[in-house]
mmCIF file of C-alpha atoms and ligand atoms in Angstrom:
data_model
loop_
_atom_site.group_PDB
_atom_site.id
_atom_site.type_symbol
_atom_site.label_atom_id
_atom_site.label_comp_id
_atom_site.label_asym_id
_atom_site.label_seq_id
_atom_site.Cartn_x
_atom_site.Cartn_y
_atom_site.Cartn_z
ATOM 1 C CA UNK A 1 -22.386 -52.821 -100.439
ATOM 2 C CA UNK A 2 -24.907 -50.503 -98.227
ATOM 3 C CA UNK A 3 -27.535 -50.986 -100.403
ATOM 4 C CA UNK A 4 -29.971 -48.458 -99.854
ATOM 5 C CA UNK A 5 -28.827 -47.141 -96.580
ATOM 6 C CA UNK A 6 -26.482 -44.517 -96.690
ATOM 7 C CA UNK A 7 -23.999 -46.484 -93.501
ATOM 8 C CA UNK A 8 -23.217 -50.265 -93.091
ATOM 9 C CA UNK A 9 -23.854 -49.080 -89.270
ATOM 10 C CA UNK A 10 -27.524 -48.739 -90.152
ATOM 11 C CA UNK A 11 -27.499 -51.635 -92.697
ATOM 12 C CA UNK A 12 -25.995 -53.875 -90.133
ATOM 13 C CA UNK A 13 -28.959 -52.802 -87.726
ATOM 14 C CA UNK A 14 -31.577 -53.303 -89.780
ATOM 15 C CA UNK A 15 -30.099 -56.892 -90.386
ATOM 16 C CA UNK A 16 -30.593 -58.094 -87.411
ATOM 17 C CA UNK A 17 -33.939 -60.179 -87.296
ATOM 18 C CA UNK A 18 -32.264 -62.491 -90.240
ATOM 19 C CA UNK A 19 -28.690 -62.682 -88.392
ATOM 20 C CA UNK A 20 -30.490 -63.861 -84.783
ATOM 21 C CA UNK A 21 -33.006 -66.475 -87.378
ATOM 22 C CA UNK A 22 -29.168 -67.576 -88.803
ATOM 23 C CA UNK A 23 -27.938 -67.811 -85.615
ATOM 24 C CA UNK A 24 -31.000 -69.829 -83.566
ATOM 25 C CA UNK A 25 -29.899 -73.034 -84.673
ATOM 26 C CA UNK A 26 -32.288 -75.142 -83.215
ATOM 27 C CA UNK A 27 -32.471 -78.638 -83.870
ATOM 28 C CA UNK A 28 -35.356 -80.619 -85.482
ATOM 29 C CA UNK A 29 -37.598 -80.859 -81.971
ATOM 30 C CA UNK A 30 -36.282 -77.088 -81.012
ATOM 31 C CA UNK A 31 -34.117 -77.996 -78.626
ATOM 32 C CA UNK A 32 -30.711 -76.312 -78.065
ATOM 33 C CA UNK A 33 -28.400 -78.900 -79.093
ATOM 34 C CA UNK A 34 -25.084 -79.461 -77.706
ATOM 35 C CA UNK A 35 -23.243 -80.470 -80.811
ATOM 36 C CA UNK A 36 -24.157 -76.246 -81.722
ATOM 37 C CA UNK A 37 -20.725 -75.335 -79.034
ATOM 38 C CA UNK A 38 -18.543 -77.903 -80.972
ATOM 39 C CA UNK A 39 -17.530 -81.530 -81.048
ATOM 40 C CA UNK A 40 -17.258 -83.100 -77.318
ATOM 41 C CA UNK A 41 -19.412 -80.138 -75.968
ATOM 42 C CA UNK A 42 -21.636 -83.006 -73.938
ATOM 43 C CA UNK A 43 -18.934 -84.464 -71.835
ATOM 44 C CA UNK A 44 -17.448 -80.912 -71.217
ATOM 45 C CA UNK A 45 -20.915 -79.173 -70.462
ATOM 46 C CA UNK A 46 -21.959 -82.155 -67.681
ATOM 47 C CA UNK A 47 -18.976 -81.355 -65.314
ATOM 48 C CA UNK A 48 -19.232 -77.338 -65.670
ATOM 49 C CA UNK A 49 -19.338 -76.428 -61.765
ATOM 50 C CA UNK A 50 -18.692 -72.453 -62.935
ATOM 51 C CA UNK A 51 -18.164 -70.141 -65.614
ATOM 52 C CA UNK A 52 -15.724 -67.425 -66.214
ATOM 53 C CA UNK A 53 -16.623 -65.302 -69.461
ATOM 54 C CA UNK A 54 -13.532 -62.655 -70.888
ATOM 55 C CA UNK A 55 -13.913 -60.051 -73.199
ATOM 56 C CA UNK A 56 -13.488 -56.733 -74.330
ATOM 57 C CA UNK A 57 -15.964 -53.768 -75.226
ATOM 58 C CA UNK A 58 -19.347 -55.028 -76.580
ATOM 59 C CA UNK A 59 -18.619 -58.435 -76.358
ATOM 60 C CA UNK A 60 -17.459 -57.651 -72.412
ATOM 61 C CA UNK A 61 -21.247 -56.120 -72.090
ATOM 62 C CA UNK A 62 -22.712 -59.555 -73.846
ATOM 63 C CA UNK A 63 -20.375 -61.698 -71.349
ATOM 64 C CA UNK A 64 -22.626 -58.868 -68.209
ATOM 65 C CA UNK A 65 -25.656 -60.153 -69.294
ATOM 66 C CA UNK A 66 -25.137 -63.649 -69.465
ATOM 67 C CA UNK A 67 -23.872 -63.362 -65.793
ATOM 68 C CA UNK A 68 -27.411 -62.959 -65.412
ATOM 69 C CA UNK A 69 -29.029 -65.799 -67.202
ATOM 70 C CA UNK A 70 -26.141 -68.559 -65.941
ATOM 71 C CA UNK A 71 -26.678 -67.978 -62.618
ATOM 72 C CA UNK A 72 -30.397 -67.761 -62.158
ATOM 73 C CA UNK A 73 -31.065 -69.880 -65.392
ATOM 74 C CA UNK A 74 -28.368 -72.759 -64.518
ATOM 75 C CA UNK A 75 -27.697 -72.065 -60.926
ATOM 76 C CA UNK A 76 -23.585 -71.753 -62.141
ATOM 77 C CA UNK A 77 -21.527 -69.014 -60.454
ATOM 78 C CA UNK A 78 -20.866 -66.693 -63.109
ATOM 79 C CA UNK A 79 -17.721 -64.272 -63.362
ATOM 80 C CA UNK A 80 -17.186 -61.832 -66.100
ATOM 81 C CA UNK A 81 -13.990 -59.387 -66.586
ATOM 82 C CA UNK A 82 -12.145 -58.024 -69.794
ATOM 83 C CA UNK A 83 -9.551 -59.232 -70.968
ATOM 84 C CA UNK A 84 -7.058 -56.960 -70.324
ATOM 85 C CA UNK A 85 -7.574 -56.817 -66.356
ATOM 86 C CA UNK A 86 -7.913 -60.411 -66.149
ATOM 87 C CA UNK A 87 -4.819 -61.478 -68.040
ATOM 88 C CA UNK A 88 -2.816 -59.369 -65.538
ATOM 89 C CA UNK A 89 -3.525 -60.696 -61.967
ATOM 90 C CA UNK A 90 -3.481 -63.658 -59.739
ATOM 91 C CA UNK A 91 -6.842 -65.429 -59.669
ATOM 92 C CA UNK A 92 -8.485 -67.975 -58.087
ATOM 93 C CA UNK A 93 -10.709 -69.975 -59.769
ATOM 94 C CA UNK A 94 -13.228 -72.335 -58.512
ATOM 95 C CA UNK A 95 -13.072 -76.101 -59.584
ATOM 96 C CA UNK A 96 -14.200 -76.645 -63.046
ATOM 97 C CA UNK A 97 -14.812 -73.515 -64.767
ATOM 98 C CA UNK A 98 -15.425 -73.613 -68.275
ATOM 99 C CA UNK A 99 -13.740 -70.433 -69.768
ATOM 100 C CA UNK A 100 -15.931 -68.631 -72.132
ATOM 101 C CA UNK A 101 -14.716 -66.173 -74.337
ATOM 102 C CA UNK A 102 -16.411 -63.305 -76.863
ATOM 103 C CA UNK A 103 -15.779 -62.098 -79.852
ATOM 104 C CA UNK A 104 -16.843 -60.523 -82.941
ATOM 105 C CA UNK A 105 -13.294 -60.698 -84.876
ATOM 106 C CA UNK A 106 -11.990 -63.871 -82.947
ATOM 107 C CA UNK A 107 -8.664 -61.619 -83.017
ATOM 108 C CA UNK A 108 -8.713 -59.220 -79.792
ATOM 109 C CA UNK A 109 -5.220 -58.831 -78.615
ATOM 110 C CA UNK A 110 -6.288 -59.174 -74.907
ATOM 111 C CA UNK A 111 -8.728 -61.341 -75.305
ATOM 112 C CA UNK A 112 -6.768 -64.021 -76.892
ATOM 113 C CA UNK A 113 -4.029 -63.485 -74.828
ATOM 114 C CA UNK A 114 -6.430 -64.182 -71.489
ATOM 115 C CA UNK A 115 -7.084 -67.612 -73.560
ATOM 116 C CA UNK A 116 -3.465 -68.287 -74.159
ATOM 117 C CA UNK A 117 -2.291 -67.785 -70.588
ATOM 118 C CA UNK A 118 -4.759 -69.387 -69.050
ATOM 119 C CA UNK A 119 -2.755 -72.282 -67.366
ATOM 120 C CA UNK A 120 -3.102 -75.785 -68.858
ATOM 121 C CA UNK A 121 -4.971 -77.354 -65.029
ATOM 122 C CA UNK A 122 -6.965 -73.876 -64.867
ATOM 123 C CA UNK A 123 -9.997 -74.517 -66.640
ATOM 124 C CA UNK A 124 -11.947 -76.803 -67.734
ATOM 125 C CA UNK A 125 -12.135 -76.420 -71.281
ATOM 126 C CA UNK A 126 -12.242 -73.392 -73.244
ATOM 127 C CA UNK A 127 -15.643 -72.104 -75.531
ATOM 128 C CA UNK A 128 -15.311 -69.317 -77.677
ATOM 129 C CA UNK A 129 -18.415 -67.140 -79.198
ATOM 130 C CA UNK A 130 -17.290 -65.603 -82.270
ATOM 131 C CA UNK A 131 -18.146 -64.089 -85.372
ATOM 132 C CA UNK A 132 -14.735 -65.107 -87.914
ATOM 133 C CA UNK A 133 -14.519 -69.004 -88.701
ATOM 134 C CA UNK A 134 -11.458 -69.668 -88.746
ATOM 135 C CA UNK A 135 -10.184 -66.757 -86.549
ATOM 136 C CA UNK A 136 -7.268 -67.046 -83.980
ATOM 137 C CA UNK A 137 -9.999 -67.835 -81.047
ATOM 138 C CA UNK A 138 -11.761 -70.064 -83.384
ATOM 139 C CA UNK A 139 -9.019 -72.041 -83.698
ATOM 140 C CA UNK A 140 -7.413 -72.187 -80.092
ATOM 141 C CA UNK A 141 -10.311 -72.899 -78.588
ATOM 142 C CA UNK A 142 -11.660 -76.165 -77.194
ATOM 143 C CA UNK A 143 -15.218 -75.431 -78.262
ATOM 144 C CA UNK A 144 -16.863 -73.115 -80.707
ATOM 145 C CA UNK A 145 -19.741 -71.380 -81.115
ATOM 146 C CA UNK A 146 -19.889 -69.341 -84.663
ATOM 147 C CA UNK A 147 -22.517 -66.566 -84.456
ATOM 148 C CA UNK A 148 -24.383 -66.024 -87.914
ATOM 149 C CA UNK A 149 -24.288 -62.469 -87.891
ATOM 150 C CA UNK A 150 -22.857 -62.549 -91.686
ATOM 151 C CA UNK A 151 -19.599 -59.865 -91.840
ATOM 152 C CA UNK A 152 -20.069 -56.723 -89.948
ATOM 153 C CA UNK A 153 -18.106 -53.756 -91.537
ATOM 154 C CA UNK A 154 -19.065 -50.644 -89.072
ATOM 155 C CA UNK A 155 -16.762 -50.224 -86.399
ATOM 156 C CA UNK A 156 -19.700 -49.753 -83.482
ATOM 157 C CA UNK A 157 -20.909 -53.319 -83.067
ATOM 158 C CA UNK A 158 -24.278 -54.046 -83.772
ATOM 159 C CA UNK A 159 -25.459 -57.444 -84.836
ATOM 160 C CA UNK A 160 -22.187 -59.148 -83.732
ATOM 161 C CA UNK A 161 -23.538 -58.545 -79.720
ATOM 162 C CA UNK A 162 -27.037 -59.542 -80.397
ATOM 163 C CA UNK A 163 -26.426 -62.874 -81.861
ATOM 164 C CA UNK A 164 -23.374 -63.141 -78.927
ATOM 165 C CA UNK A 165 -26.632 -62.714 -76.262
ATOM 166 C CA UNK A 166 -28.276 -65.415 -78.253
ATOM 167 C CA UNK A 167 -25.621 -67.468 -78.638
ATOM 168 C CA UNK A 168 -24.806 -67.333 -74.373
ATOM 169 C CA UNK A 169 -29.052 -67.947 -73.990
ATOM 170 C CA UNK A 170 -28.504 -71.091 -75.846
ATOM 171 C CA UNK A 171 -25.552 -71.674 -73.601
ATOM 172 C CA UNK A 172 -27.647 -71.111 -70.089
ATOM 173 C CA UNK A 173 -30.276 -72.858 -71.974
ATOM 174 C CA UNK A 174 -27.722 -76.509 -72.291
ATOM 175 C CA UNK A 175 -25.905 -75.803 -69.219
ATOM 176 C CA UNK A 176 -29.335 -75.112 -67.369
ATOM 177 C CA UNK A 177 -30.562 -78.289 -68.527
ATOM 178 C CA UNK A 178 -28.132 -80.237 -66.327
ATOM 179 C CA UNK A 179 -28.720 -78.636 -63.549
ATOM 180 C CA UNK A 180 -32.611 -78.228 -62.787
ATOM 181 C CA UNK A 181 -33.523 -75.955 -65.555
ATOM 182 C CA UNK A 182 -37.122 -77.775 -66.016
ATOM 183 C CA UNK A 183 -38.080 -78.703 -69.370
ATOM 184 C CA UNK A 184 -40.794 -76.443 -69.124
ATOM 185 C CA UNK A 185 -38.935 -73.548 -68.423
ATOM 186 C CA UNK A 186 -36.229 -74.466 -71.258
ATOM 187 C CA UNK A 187 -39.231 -74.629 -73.767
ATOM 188 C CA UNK A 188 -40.520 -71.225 -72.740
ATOM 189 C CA UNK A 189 -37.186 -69.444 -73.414
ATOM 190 C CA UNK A 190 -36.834 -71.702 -76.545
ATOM 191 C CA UNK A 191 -39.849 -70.382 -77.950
ATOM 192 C CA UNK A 192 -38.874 -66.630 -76.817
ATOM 193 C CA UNK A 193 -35.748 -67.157 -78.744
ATOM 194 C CA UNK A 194 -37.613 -68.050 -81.587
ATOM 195 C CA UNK A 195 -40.391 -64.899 -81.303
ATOM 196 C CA UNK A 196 -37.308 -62.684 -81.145
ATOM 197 C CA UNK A 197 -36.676 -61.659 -84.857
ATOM 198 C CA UNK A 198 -40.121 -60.530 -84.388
ATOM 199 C CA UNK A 199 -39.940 -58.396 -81.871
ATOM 200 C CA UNK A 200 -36.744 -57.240 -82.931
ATOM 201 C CA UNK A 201 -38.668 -56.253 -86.352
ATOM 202 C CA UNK A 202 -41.410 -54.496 -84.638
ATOM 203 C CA UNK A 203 -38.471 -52.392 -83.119
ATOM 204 C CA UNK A 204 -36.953 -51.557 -86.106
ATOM 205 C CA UNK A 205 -40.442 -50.322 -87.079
ATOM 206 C CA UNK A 206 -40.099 -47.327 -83.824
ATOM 207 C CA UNK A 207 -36.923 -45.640 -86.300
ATOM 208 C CA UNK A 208 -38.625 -42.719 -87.021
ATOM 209 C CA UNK A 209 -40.241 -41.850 -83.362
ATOM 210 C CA UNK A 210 -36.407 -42.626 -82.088
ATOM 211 C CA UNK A 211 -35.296 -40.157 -84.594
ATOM 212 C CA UNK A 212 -37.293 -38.085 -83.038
ATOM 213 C CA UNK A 213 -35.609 -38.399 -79.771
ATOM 214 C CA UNK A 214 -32.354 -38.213 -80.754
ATOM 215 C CA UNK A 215 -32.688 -34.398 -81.531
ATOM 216 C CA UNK A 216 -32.902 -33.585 -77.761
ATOM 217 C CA UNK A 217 -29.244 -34.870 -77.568
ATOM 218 C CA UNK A 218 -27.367 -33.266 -80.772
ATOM 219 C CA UNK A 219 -26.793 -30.250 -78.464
ATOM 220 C CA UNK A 220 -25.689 -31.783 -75.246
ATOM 221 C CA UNK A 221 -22.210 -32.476 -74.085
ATOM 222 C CA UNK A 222 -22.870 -35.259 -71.951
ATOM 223 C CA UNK A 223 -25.733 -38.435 -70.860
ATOM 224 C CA UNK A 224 -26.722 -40.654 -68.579
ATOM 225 C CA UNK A 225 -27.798 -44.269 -68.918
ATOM 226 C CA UNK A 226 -29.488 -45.988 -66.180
ATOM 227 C CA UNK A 227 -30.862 -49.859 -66.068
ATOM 228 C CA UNK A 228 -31.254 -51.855 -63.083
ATOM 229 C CA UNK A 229 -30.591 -56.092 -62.872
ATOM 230 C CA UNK A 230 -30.008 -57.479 -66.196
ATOM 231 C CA UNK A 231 -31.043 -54.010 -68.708
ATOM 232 C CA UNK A 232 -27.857 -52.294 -66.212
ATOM 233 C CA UNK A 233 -25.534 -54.322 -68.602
ATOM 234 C CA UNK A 234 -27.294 -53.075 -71.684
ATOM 235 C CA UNK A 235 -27.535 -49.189 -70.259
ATOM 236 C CA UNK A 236 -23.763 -49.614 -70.292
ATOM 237 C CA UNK A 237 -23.954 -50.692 -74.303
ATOM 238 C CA UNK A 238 -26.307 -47.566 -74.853
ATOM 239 C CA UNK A 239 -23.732 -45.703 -73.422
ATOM 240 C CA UNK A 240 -20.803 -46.929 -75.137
ATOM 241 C CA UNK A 241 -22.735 -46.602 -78.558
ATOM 242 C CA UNK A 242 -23.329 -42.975 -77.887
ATOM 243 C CA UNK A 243 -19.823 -42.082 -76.939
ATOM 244 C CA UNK A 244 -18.173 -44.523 -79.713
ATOM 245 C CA UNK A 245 -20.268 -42.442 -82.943
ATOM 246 C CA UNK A 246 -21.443 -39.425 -81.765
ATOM 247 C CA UNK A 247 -18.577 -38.044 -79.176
ATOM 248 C CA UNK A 248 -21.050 -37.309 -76.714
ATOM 249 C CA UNK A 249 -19.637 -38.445 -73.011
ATOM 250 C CA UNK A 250 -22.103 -41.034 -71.886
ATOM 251 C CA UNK A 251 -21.887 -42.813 -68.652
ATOM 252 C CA UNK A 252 -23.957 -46.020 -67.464
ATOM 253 C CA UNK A 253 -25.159 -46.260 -63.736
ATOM 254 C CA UNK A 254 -26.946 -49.105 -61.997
ATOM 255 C CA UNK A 255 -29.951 -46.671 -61.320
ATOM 256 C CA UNK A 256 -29.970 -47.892 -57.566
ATOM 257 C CA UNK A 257 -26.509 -45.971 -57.633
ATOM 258 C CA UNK A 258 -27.774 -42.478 -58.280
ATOM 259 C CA UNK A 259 -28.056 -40.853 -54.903
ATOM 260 C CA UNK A 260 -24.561 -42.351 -54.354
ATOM 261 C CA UNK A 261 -22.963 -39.660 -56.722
ATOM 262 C CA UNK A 262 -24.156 -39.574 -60.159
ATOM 263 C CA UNK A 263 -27.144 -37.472 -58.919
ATOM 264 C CA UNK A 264 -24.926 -34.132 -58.543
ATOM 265 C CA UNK A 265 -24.453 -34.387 -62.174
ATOM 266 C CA UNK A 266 -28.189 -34.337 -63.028
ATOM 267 C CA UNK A 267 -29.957 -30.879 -64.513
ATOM 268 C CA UNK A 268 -31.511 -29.501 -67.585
ATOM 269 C CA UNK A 269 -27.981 -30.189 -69.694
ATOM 270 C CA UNK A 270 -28.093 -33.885 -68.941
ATOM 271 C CA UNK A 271 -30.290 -36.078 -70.454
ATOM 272 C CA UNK A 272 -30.986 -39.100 -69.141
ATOM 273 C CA UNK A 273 -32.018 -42.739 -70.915
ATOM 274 C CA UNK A 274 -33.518 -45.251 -68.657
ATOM 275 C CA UNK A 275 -34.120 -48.843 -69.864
ATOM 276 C CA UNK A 276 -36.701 -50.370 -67.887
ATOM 277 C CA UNK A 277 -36.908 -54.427 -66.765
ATOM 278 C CA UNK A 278 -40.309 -55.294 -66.486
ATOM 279 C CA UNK A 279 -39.959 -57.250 -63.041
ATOM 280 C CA UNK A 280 -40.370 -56.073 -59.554
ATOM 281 C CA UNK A 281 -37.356 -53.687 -60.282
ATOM 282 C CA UNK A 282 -39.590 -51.700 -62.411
ATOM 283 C CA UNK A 283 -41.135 -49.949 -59.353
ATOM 284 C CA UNK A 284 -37.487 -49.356 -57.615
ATOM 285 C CA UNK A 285 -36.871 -47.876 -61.305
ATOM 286 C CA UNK A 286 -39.826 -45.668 -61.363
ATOM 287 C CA UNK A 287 -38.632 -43.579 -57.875
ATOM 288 C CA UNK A 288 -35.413 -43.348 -59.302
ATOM 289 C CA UNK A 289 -36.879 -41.753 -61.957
ATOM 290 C CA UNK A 290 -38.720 -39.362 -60.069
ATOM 291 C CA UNK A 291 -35.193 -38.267 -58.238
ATOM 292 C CA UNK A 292 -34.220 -37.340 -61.295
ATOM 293 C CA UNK A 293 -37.085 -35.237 -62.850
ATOM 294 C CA UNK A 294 -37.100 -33.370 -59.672
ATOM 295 C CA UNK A 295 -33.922 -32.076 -60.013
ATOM 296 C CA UNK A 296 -35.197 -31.106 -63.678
ATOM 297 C CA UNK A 297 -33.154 -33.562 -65.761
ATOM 298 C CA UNK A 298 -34.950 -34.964 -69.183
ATOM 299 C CA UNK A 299 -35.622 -38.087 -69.245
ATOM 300 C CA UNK A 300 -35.845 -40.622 -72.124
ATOM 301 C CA UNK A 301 -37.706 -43.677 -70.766
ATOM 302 C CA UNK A 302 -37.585 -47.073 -73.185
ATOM 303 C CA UNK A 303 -40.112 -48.908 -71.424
ATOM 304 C CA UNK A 304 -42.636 -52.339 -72.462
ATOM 305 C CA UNK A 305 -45.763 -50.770 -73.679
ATOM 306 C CA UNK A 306 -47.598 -52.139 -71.089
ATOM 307 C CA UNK A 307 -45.603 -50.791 -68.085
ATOM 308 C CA UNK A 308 -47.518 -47.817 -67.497
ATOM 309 C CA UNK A 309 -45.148 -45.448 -68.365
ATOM 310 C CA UNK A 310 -46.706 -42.325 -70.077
ATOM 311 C CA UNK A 311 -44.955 -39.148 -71.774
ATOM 312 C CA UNK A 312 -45.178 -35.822 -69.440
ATOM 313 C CA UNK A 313 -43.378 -32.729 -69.326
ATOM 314 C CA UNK A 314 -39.207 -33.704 -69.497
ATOM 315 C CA UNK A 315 -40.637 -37.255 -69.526
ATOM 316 C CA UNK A 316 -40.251 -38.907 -73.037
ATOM 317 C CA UNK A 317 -41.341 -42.148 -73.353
ATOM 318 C CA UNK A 318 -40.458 -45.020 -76.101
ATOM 319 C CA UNK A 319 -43.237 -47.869 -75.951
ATOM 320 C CA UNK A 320 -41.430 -50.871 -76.828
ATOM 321 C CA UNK A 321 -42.843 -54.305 -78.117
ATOM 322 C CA UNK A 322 -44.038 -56.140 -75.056
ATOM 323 C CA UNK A 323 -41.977 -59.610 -75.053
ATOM 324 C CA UNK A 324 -41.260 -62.063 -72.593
ATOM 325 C CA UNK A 325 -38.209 -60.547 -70.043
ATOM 326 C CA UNK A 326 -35.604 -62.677 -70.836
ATOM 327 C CA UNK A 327 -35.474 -61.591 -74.097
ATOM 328 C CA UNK A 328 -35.638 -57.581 -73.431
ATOM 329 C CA UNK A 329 -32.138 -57.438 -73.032
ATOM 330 C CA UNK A 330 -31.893 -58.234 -76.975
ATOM 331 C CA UNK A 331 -34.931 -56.024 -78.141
ATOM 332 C CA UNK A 332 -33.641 -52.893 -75.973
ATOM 333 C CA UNK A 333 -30.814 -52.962 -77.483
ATOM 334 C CA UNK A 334 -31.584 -52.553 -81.062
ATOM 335 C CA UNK A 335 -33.603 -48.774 -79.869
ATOM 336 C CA UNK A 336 -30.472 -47.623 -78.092
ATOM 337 C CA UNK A 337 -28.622 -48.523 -81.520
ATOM 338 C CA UNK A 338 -30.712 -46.783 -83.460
ATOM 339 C CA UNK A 339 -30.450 -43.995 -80.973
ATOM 340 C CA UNK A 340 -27.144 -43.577 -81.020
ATOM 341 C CA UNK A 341 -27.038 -43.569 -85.124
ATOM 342 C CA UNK A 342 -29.705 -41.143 -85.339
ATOM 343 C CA UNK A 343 -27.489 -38.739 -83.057
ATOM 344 C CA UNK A 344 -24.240 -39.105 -84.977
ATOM 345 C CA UNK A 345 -26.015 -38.452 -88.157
ATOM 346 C CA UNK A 346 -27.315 -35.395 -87.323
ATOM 347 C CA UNK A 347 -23.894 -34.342 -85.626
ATOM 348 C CA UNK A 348 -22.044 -35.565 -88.785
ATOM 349 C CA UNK A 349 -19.735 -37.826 -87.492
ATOM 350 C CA UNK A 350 -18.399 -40.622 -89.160
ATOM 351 C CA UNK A 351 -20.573 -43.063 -88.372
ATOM 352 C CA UNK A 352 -18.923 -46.234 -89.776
ATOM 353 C CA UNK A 353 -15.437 -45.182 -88.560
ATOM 354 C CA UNK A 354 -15.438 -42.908 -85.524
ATOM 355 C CA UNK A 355 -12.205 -41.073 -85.297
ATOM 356 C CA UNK A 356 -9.466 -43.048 -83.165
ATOM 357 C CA UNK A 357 -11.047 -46.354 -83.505
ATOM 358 C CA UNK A 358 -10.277 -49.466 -85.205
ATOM 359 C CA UNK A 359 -12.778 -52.352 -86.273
ATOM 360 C CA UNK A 360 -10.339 -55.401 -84.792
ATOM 361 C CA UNK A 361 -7.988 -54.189 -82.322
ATOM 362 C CA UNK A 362 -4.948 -56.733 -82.585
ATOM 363 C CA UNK A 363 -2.739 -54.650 -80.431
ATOM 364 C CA UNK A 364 -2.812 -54.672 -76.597
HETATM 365 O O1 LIG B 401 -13.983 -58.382 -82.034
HETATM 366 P P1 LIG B 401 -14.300 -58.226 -80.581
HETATM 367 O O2 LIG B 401 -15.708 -58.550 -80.255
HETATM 368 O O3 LIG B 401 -13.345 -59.010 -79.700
HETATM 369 O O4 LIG B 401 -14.065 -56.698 -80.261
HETATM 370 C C1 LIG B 401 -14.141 -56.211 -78.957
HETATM 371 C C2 LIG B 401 -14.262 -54.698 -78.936
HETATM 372 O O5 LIG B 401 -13.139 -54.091 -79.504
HETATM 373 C C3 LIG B 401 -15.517 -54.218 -79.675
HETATM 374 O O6 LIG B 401 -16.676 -54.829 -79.177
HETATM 375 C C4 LIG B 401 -15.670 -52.697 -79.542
HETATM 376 O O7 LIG B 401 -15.927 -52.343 -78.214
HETATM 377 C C5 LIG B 401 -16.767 -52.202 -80.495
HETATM 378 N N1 LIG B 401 -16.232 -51.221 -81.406
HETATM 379 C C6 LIG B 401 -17.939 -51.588 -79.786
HETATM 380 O O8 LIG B 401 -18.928 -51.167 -80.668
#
């Protein structure tokens, strides 16, 4: 039932500050517990040496941003690939990898196929992040964690990747434990984690100002989405939102790439979204910016309030909550949904089931 809202797409959005509460299971001193990933997750979690995530789509973007928090969170070499590349070559894995796999469905062809051929000696163990008890991953994995995100009906994935982020946070946060993450350091992000259905709500609270934005893109035939460090992975989910409902062709650049192509593309037909970090790549991200303005491109800037980032001409800019950095990721996302919806409404697509696409894709 959609309730008030006329698509589950926007339903599912607006859910998301009670499906990341479900999902941050904390336990009674708010501490990421390790019995959350599944019955002998201890034992399994004290020899990890490296991790080696598989996935497809969204869940493939979740698995790019965790790359980020494993290795600078947990000091574990971190590789990420979907499933249907890595299923199909030789690898080489280091000793000890613990095999992580995402998904909403827990029924991806490829995915679970990269799970069933990994060779018994290979791994580790297995973990799987999913969505479905009882799904096919569910139940061939060695460990589970179940996201709460409650049963998500539109086809574009919404609150099924930000409880995945939270759920591989909580990971870095268990696995970072072992292996120097101070305890100071694992409360901070503990207590970020816990902030986020806030910030997540005073998001949700920018709809009508991202509507807003979204008519500059009804018109256009293509977009560009640029992020640098760990917001790169989440330009790339902007992007694949916008192309998935609204049929505009959106690409996703590491903005530090620009000048090594994309530029050529860039003039008054090509909008392009930037999603700032709030680090020291925020200056790098400014002069990329400014490449791109000169060459009179729009730009649509979703920076932290705070960054000093202020609307001029062809320079729009979204103030978004400020919030601690490890959790922008999460909070950036939720804008570029609601984005993406806004545009598809107005270009009448079907939102809930773009044309071509199926919700569980259980066919290679
Ligand atoms: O159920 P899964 O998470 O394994 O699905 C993977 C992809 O098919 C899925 O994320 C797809 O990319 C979404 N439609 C994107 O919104």
């Amino acid at each position: 039932d959609k309730g008030a809202f006329d698509h589950y797409m926007l339903k599912e959005i607006y859910e998301q500050p009670r499906a990341l509460a479900a999902t941050l299971a904390l336990d009674a001193r708010h501490r990421v517990a390790d019995e959350l990933f599944g019955e002998g997750a201890a034992a399994v979690f004290d020899k990890v040496q490296a991790v080696q995530i598989v996935a497809c789509g969204t869940s493939f973007h979740a698995g790019m941003v965790a790359r980020y928090w494993l290795e600078e969170l947990a000091g574990l070499p971190c590789q990420v690939e979907v499933a249907s590349e890595f299923r199909y070559r030789k690898r080489v894995q280091h000793d000890n990898t613990l095999l992580v796999t995402i998904s909403q469905s827990g029924e991806t062809a490829d995915t679970l196929a990269a799970l069933r051929d990994a060779a018994p000696g290979d791994f580790l163990a297995s973990l799987v992040i999913a969505n479905v008890d009882n799904s096919s991953l569910v139940r061939e994995s060695d460990l589970v964690f179940l996201t709460r995100a409650g049963v998500e009906i539109g086809v574009a994935s919404t609150k099924a990747f930000t409880t995945q982020l939270v759920a591989l946070l909580m990971l870095t946060i268990a696995l970072g434990r072992r292996r120097g993450l101070s305890e100071d350091r694992a409360t901070d992000l503990v207590n970020a984690l816990q902030r986020l259905p806030e910030y997540v709500q005073e998001t949700l609270e920018l709809d009508r100002d991202i509507e807003d934005l979204s008519e500059a893109f009804i018109a256009k035939h293509h977009a560009l989405f640029l992020g640098r460090g760990i917001q790169y992975p989440i330009a790339m989910e902007g992007a694949l939102k916008l192309k998935e409902i609204s049929y505009i062709h959106a690409e996703a650049y590491p903005a530090g790439e620009l000048k090594h192509g994309p530029l050529a593309l860039v003039d008054n037909n090509m909008p392009v979204v930037a999603v700032a970090p709030g680090d020291d790549l925020l200056e790098k991200l400014k002069s990329n910016l400014e490449e791109v303005r000169s060459r009179g491109g729009e730009l649509f800037v979703f920076a932290d309030r705070q960054a000093g980032f202020a609307s001029e001409p062809r320079v729009r800019v979204l103030n978004m909550p400020h919030c601690p950095e490890v959790v922008k990721p999460i909070v950036y996302t939720v804008a570029l949904q609601l984005l993406s919806y806004h545009v598809a409404v107005q270009k009448g697509t079907d939102v809930d089931k773009p044309r071509n696409l199926a919700k569980s894709v259980t066919v290679e």
